[in-house]
mmCIF file of C-alpha atoms in Angstrom:
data_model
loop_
_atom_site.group_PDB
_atom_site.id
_atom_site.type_symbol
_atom_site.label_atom_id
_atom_site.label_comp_id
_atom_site.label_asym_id
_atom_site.label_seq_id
_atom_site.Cartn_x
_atom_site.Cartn_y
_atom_site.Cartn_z
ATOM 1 C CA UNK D 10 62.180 163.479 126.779
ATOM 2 C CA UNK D 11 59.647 161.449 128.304
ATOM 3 C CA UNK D 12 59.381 159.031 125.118
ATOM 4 C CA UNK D 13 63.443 158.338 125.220
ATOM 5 C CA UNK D 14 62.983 157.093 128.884
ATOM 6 C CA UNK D 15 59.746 154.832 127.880
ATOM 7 C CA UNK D 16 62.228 153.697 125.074
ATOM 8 C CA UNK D 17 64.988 152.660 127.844
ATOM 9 C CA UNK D 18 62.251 151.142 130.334
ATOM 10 C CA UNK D 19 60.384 149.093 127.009
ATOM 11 C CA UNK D 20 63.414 147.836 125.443
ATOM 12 C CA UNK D 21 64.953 146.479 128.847
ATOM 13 C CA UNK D 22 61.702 144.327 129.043
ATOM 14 C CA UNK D 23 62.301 143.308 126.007
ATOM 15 C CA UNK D 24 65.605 141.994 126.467
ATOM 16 C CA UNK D 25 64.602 140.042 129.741
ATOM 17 C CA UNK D 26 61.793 138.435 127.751
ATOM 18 C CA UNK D 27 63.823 138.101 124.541
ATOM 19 C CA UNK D 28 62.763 134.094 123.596
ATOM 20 C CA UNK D 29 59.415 133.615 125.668
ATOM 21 C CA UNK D 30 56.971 133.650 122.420
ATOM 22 C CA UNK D 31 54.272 134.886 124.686
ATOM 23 C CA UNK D 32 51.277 137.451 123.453
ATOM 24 C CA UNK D 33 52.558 139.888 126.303
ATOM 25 C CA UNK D 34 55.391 140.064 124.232
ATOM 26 C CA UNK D 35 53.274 141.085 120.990
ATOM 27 C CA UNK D 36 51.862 143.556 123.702
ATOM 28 C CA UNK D 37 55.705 144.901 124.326
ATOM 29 C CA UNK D 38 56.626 144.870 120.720
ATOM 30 C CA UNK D 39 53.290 147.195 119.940
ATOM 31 C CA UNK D 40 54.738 149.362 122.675
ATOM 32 C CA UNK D 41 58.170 149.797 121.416
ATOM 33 C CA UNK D 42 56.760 150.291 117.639
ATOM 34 C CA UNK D 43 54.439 153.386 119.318
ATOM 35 C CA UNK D 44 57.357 154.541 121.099
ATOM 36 C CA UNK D 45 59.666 154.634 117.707
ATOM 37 C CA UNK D 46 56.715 155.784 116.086
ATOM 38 C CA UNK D 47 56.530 158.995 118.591
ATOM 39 C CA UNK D 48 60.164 159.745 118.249
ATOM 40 C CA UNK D 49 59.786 159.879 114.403
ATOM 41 C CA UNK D 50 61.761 156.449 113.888
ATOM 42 C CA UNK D 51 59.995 155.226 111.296
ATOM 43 C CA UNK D 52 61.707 151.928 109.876
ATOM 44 C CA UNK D 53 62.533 150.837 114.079
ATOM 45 C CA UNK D 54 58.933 151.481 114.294
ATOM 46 C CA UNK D 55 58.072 149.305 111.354
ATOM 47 C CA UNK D 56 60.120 146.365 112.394
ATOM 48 C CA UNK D 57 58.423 146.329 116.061
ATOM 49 C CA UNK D 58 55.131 146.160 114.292
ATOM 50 C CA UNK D 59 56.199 143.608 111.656
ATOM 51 C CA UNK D 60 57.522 141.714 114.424
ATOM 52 C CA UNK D 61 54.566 141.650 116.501
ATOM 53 C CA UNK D 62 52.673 141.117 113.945
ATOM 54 C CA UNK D 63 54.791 137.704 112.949
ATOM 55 C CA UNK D 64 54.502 136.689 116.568
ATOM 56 C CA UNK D 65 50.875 136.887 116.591
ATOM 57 C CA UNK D 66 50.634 134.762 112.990
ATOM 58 C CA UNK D 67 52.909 132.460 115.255
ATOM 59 C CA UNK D 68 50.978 132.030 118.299
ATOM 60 C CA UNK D 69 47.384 133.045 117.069
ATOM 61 C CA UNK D 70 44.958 130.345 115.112
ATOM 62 C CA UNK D 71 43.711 131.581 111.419
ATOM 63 C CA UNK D 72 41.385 134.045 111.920
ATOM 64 C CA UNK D 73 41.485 135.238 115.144
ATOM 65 C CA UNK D 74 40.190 138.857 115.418
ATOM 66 C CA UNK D 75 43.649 140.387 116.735
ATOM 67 C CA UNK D 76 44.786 139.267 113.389
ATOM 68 C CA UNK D 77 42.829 141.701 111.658
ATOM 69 C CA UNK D 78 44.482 145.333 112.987
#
């Protein structure tokens, strides 16, 4: 399955990049939330959005219009 392998490939970026903080890292987390998504995962999925989402309150000034999806 195609998605299992993106899953290997996006969560080994991940864990090279665990504590860098940086928006490509929202970028990976939005990845692996699709990814968990496709595969039916549901609550993974969930926690790679809510964590992307966290990271972009973190690193994002109010209102900025990434904020907003």
């Amino acid at each position: 399955n195609n998605y299992r392998l993106a899953l290997e490939y996006q969560t080994k970026v991940m864990e090279k990049f665990s504590n860098s903080k940086k928006s490509s890292d929202v970028e990976h987390l939005m990845q692996l939330g699709k990814i968990y998504a496709a595969l039916n995962e549901v609550e993974k999925s969930n926690k790679a959005f809510e964590q992307a989402l966290a990271l972009q309150k973190e690193t994002l000034p109010p209102g900025h219009p990434d904020l907003s999806y």
